[in-house]
Amino acid sequence: GDLVWVGGVVHPAVVALVSVLLIVGSFFFVASEYALVSSRRGRLGTLAKKSKRAKQVLDSMDDVGRLLTTNQLGITMVGIGVGSVTEPALTHALTNLLGASVPKAVGFALSYLCVTYLVVVVGELVPKFLALHSPEPMAMWAIRPLLFISKVLKPLVWLANQSAILILRPFGIRAGEHGDRFQKDEILMMVKSGEAGGALEQSHAEY
C-alpha cells in the first residue's frame, strides 16, 4: 500500500498523522461552511475596502452554492476517512490493550465513542461556534484554500449540484433562490434594526 507498513499493520505514527489531518480537515470544512452562511454582505463590503480576502469572500457569495457543496463533499470524505482509518486502528489498539479475556465488542464500543467524541467536539462543535462568533474573519481565513479545493473537486462538485437540482426539480425548488431571498431578508432586518434604534425615520423604515 501507499502507507508505511510494519509487519502487515499500518504504523501507529502514520495512523496518528492521518487522523490528525482528518480532524483538521473536519474543522476547516465545518468552520468555513458556517462562516459562509453566517457572513453578512454589508460587513464584508466594508472589510473589502481594505482586505483582498474579504473581497474574495464577497465575490464568492454570488456562487456560494458551489462552495457549500465543496464543504459537504469535504465533510463526507473526512467522515469516511475517519471510519476507514482512525476507528479501526483505535479498535485494534484497544482490543490488544484490554486482552483476549475482554470481548472485541468492548474495544469497538470504546473506540467508537472516543472517535465520535473527538470528531464532534474538535471537528464540529468548536469550529461551528468559532464561525458563528466571528463569521467574516473565519470566512476570510478559509476562502483561499476553499476556492482551491473547490477547483480540485470541480467535477464532483458539478455532479453533486446537478444531481441535487434534478432531485429537487419535482418539488418546484430551483437552485439559487436562497441567495436573493437571503439578501432581501438581510436588508429587511437592517431596516427594522435601524428603525428600532432610531437610526432611520419611520417613513423610511416603512419604505
mmCIF file of C-alpha atoms in Angstrom:
data_model
loop_
_atom_site.group_PDB
_atom_site.id
_atom_site.type_symbol
_atom_site.label_atom_id
_atom_site.label_comp_id
_atom_site.label_asym_id
_atom_site.label_seq_id
_atom_site.Cartn_x
_atom_site.Cartn_y
_atom_site.Cartn_z
ATOM 1 C CA GLY A 1 0.000 0.000 0.000
ATOM 2 C CA ASP A 2 0.916 3.656 -0.039
ATOM 3 C CA LEU A 3 1.124 3.847 3.736
ATOM 4 C CA VAL A 4 4.076 2.671 5.816
ATOM 5 C CA TRP A 5 3.553 -0.970 6.622
ATOM 6 C CA VAL A 6 5.296 -2.745 9.508
ATOM 7 C CA GLY A 7 4.526 -6.421 9.948
ATOM 8 C CA GLY A 8 1.394 -6.078 7.821
ATOM 9 C CA VAL A 9 -0.075 -3.361 10.058
ATOM 10 C CA VAL A 10 -0.101 0.367 9.406
ATOM 11 C CA HIS A 11 2.481 2.084 11.565
ATOM 12 C CA PRO A 12 0.835 3.907 14.512
ATOM 13 C CA ALA A 13 2.642 7.129 13.643
ATOM 14 C CA VAL A 14 1.075 7.106 10.190
ATOM 15 C CA VAL A 15 -2.365 6.424 11.615
ATOM 16 C CA ALA A 16 -1.928 9.248 14.122
ATOM 17 C CA LEU A 17 -0.800 11.671 11.425
ATOM 18 C CA VAL A 18 -3.646 10.771 9.077
ATOM 19 C CA SER A 19 -6.152 11.017 11.935
ATOM 20 C CA VAL A 20 -4.922 14.469 12.922
ATOM 21 C CA LEU A 21 -5.169 15.632 9.311
ATOM 22 C CA LEU A 22 -8.704 14.276 9.079
ATOM 23 C CA ILE A 23 -9.774 16.116 12.235
ATOM 24 C CA VAL A 24 -8.139 19.303 10.947
ATOM 25 C CA GLY A 25 -9.990 18.786 7.680
ATOM 26 C CA SER A 26 -13.281 18.436 9.520
ATOM 27 C CA PHE A 27 -12.525 21.612 11.490
ATOM 28 C CA PHE A 28 -11.782 23.504 8.284
ATOM 29 C CA PHE A 29 -14.832 22.399 6.306
ATOM 30 C CA VAL A 30 -17.288 22.888 9.163
ATOM 31 C CA ALA A 31 -15.852 26.286 10.076
ATOM 32 C CA SER A 32 -15.849 27.539 6.500
ATOM 33 C CA GLU A 33 -19.397 26.303 5.897
ATOM 34 C CA TYR A 34 -20.863 28.077 8.924
ATOM 35 C CA ALA A 35 -18.761 31.163 8.233
ATOM 36 C CA LEU A 36 -20.041 31.453 4.675
ATOM 37 C CA VAL A 37 -23.713 31.111 5.562
ATOM 38 C CA SER A 38 -23.378 33.470 8.548
ATOM 39 C CA SER A 39 -21.312 36.238 6.927
ATOM 40 C CA ARG A 40 -23.139 39.449 6.082
ATOM 41 C CA ARG A 41 -22.625 41.134 2.746
ATOM 42 C CA GLY A 42 -22.744 44.582 4.305
ATOM 43 C CA ARG A 43 -19.972 43.761 6.742
ATOM 44 C CA LEU A 44 -17.914 42.084 4.003
ATOM 45 C CA GLY A 45 -18.394 45.116 1.780
ATOM 46 C CA THR A 46 -16.858 47.322 4.451
ATOM 47 C CA LEU A 47 -13.965 44.923 5.038
ATOM 48 C CA ALA A 48 -13.387 44.508 1.301
ATOM 49 C CA LYS A 49 -12.221 48.123 1.061
ATOM 50 C CA LYS A 50 -9.057 47.152 2.931
ATOM 51 C CA SER A 51 -8.833 43.372 2.559
ATOM 52 C CA LYS A 52 -8.394 41.298 -0.591
ATOM 53 C CA ARG A 53 -9.580 38.210 1.273
ATOM 54 C CA ALA A 54 -12.818 39.950 2.240
ATOM 55 C CA LYS A 55 -13.341 40.885 -1.424
ATOM 56 C CA GLN A 56 -12.784 37.247 -2.385
ATOM 57 C CA VAL A 57 -15.425 36.148 0.095
ATOM 58 C CA LEU A 58 -17.815 38.843 -1.122
ATOM 59 C CA ASP A 59 -17.293 37.852 -4.764
ATOM 60 C CA SER A 60 -17.777 34.194 -3.866
ATOM 61 C CA MET A 61 -21.195 34.943 -2.368
ATOM 62 C CA ASP A 62 -22.599 35.030 -5.889
ATOM 63 C CA ASP A 63 -21.705 31.352 -6.248
ATOM 64 C CA VAL A 64 -21.886 30.276 -2.621
ATOM 65 C CA GLY A 65 -23.736 27.075 -3.539
ATOM 66 C CA ARG A 66 -20.607 25.695 -5.186
ATOM 67 C CA LEU A 67 -18.537 26.364 -2.076
ATOM 68 C CA LEU A 68 -21.143 24.848 0.225
ATOM 69 C CA THR A 69 -21.190 21.737 -1.949
ATOM 70 C CA THR A 70 -17.406 21.615 -1.649
ATOM 71 C CA ASN A 71 -17.780 21.792 2.124
ATOM 72 C CA GLN A 72 -20.288 18.964 2.151
ATOM 73 C CA LEU A 73 -18.050 16.795 -0.015
ATOM 74 C CA GLY A 74 -15.112 17.540 2.255
ATOM 75 C CA ILE A 75 -17.038 16.733 5.427
ATOM 76 C CA THR A 76 -18.291 13.475 3.913
ATOM 77 C CA MET A 77 -14.825 12.459 2.743
ATOM 78 C CA VAL A 78 -13.388 13.210 6.169
ATOM 79 C CA GLY A 79 -16.088 11.113 7.805
ATOM 80 C CA ILE A 80 -15.343 8.181 5.512
ATOM 81 C CA GLY A 81 -11.631 8.586 6.226
ATOM 82 C CA VAL A 82 -12.147 8.572 9.990
ATOM 83 C CA GLY A 83 -14.308 5.480 9.707
ATOM 84 C CA SER A 84 -11.779 3.735 7.475
ATOM 85 C CA VAL A 85 -8.540 4.678 9.239
ATOM 86 C CA THR A 86 -8.912 6.101 12.736
ATOM 87 C CA GLU A 87 -11.668 3.960 14.200
ATOM 88 C CA PRO A 88 -10.357 0.548 13.029
ATOM 89 C CA ALA A 89 -6.818 1.345 14.182
ATOM 90 C CA LEU A 90 -8.027 2.518 17.598
ATOM 91 C CA THR A 91 -10.263 -0.545 17.916
ATOM 92 C CA HIS A 92 -7.276 -2.792 17.173
ATOM 93 C CA ALA A 93 -5.112 -0.996 19.732
ATOM 94 C CA LEU A 94 -7.765 -1.075 22.458
ATOM 95 C CA THR A 95 -8.539 -4.743 21.823
ATOM 96 C CA ASN A 96 -4.874 -5.638 22.285
ATOM 97 C CA LEU A 97 -4.641 -3.434 25.353
ATOM 98 C CA LEU A 98 -7.697 -4.957 27.031
ATOM 99 C CA GLY A 99 -6.544 -8.507 26.335
ATOM 100 C CA ALA A 100 -8.180 -11.634 24.989
ATOM 101 C CA SER A 101 -10.404 -12.014 28.049
ATOM 102 C CA VAL A 102 -12.400 -8.913 27.081
ATOM 103 C CA PRO A 103 -14.808 -9.254 24.131
ATOM 104 C CA LYS A 104 -13.738 -7.428 20.963
ATOM 105 C CA ALA A 105 -17.076 -5.653 21.003
ATOM 106 C CA VAL A 106 -15.943 -3.725 24.071
ATOM 107 C CA GLY A 107 -12.873 -2.439 22.260
ATOM 108 C CA PHE A 108 -15.021 -1.476 19.291
ATOM 109 C CA ALA A 109 -17.547 0.338 21.505
ATOM 110 C CA LEU A 110 -14.835 2.282 23.329
ATOM 111 C CA SER A 111 -13.140 3.174 20.065
ATOM 112 C CA TYR A 112 -16.430 4.279 18.527
ATOM 113 C CA LEU A 113 -17.223 6.526 21.497
ATOM 114 C CA CYS A 114 -13.727 8.050 21.599
ATOM 115 C CA VAL A 115 -13.668 8.809 17.883
ATOM 116 C CA THR A 116 -17.211 10.178 17.940
ATOM 117 C CA TYR A 117 -16.384 12.456 20.873
ATOM 118 C CA LEU A 118 -13.232 13.759 19.196
ATOM 119 C CA VAL A 119 -14.889 14.401 15.846
ATOM 120 C CA VAL A 120 -17.997 16.029 17.318
ATOM 121 C CA VAL A 121 -16.165 18.307 19.754
ATOM 122 C CA VAL A 122 -12.972 19.229 17.899
ATOM 123 C CA GLY A 123 -14.121 18.664 14.337
ATOM 124 C CA GLU A 124 -17.648 20.067 14.530
ATOM 125 C CA LEU A 125 -18.744 21.982 17.630
ATOM 126 C CA VAL A 126 -15.609 24.090 18.176
ATOM 127 C CA PRO A 127 -15.339 25.281 14.550
ATOM 128 C CA LYS A 128 -19.094 25.891 14.413
ATOM 129 C CA PHE A 129 -19.075 28.118 17.496
ATOM 130 C CA LEU A 130 -15.974 29.964 16.308
ATOM 131 C CA ALA A 131 -17.544 30.594 12.899
ATOM 132 C CA LEU A 132 -20.821 31.792 14.384
ATOM 133 C CA HIS A 133 -18.945 34.104 16.744
ATOM 134 C CA SER A 134 -16.741 35.654 14.034
ATOM 135 C CA PRO A 135 -18.162 34.661 10.634
ATOM 136 C CA GLU A 136 -16.464 37.249 8.446
ATOM 137 C CA PRO A 137 -12.915 36.767 9.830
ATOM 138 C CA MET A 138 -13.365 32.997 9.670
ATOM 139 C CA ALA A 139 -14.617 33.182 6.087
ATOM 140 C CA MET A 140 -11.653 35.370 5.149
ATOM 141 C CA TRP A 141 -9.298 32.840 6.747
ATOM 142 C CA ALA A 142 -10.824 29.913 4.868
ATOM 143 C CA ILE A 143 -11.689 31.371 1.468
ATOM 144 C CA ARG A 144 -8.410 30.825 -0.413
ATOM 145 C CA PRO A 145 -7.876 27.146 0.461
ATOM 146 C CA LEU A 146 -11.604 26.547 -0.015
ATOM 147 C CA LEU A 147 -11.522 28.044 -3.517
ATOM 148 C CA PHE A 148 -8.508 25.876 -4.335
ATOM 149 C CA ILE A 149 -10.205 22.717 -3.055
ATOM 150 C CA SER A 150 -13.330 23.672 -4.984
ATOM 151 C CA LYS A 151 -11.308 23.787 -8.197
ATOM 152 C CA VAL A 152 -9.669 20.428 -7.457
ATOM 153 C CA LEU A 153 -13.053 18.828 -6.754
ATOM 154 C CA LYS A 154 -14.814 20.692 -9.566
ATOM 155 C CA PRO A 155 -16.089 17.544 -11.386
ATOM 156 C CA LEU A 156 -17.504 16.103 -8.154
ATOM 157 C CA VAL A 157 -18.971 19.455 -7.139
ATOM 158 C CA TRP A 158 -20.673 19.784 -10.525
ATOM 159 C CA LEU A 159 -22.025 16.237 -10.389
ATOM 160 C CA ALA A 160 -23.349 16.690 -6.846
ATOM 161 C CA ASN A 161 -25.019 20.010 -7.689
ATOM 162 C CA GLN A 162 -26.628 18.723 -10.859
ATOM 163 C CA SER A 163 -27.867 15.629 -9.060
ATOM 164 C CA ALA A 164 -29.408 17.761 -6.319
ATOM 165 C CA ILE A 165 -31.062 20.019 -8.906
ATOM 166 C CA LEU A 166 -32.633 17.018 -10.643
ATOM 167 C CA ILE A 167 -33.888 15.596 -7.359
ATOM 168 C CA LEU A 168 -35.339 18.947 -6.221
ATOM 169 C CA ARG A 169 -36.981 19.774 -9.566
ATOM 170 C CA PRO A 170 -40.176 17.743 -8.943
ATOM 171 C CA PHE A 171 -40.675 19.749 -5.728
ATOM 172 C CA GLY A 172 -40.564 23.036 -7.626
ATOM 173 C CA ILE A 173 -37.366 24.171 -5.944
ATOM 174 C CA ARG A 174 -34.803 25.974 -8.077
ATOM 175 C CA ALA A 175 -31.141 26.311 -7.172
ATOM 176 C CA GLY A 176 -30.012 29.858 -6.411
ATOM 177 C CA GLU A 177 -33.274 31.125 -4.961
ATOM 178 C CA HIS A 178 -31.861 31.190 -1.435
ATOM 179 C CA GLY A 179 -29.274 33.832 -2.371
ATOM 180 C CA ASP A 180 -31.761 36.523 -3.407
ATOM 181 C CA ARG A 181 -34.065 35.697 -0.520
ATOM 182 C CA PHE A 182 -31.167 35.996 1.925
ATOM 183 C CA GLN A 183 -30.251 39.434 0.609
ATOM 184 C CA LYS A 184 -33.851 40.671 0.922
ATOM 185 C CA ASP A 185 -34.209 39.274 4.438
ATOM 186 C CA GLU A 186 -30.894 40.844 5.442
ATOM 187 C CA ILE A 187 -31.958 44.273 4.154
ATOM 188 C CA LEU A 188 -35.309 43.987 5.916
ATOM 189 C CA MET A 189 -33.571 43.080 9.173
ATOM 190 C CA MET A 190 -31.201 46.053 8.848
ATOM 191 C CA VAL A 191 -34.113 48.411 8.204
ATOM 192 C CA LYS A 192 -36.043 47.124 11.203
ATOM 193 C CA SER A 193 -32.932 47.335 13.349
ATOM 194 C CA GLY A 194 -32.352 50.934 12.248
ATOM 195 C CA GLU A 195 -35.956 51.835 12.985
ATOM 196 C CA ALA A 196 -35.799 50.311 16.469
ATOM 197 C CA GLY A 197 -32.546 52.117 17.231
ATOM 198 C CA GLY A 198 -33.766 55.457 15.908
ATOM 199 C CA ALA A 199 -31.249 55.475 13.059
ATOM 200 C CA LEU A 200 -33.991 55.652 10.427
ATOM 201 C CA GLU A 201 -37.093 57.748 10.232
ATOM 202 C CA GLN A 202 -40.372 55.840 10.456
ATOM 203 C CA SER A 203 -41.319 56.739 6.882
ATOM 204 C CA HIS A 204 -38.028 55.422 5.531
ATOM 205 C CA ALA A 205 -38.332 52.221 7.513
ATOM 206 C CA GLU A 206 -41.799 51.586 6.164
ATOM 207 C CA TYR A 207 -40.499 52.082 2.656
#
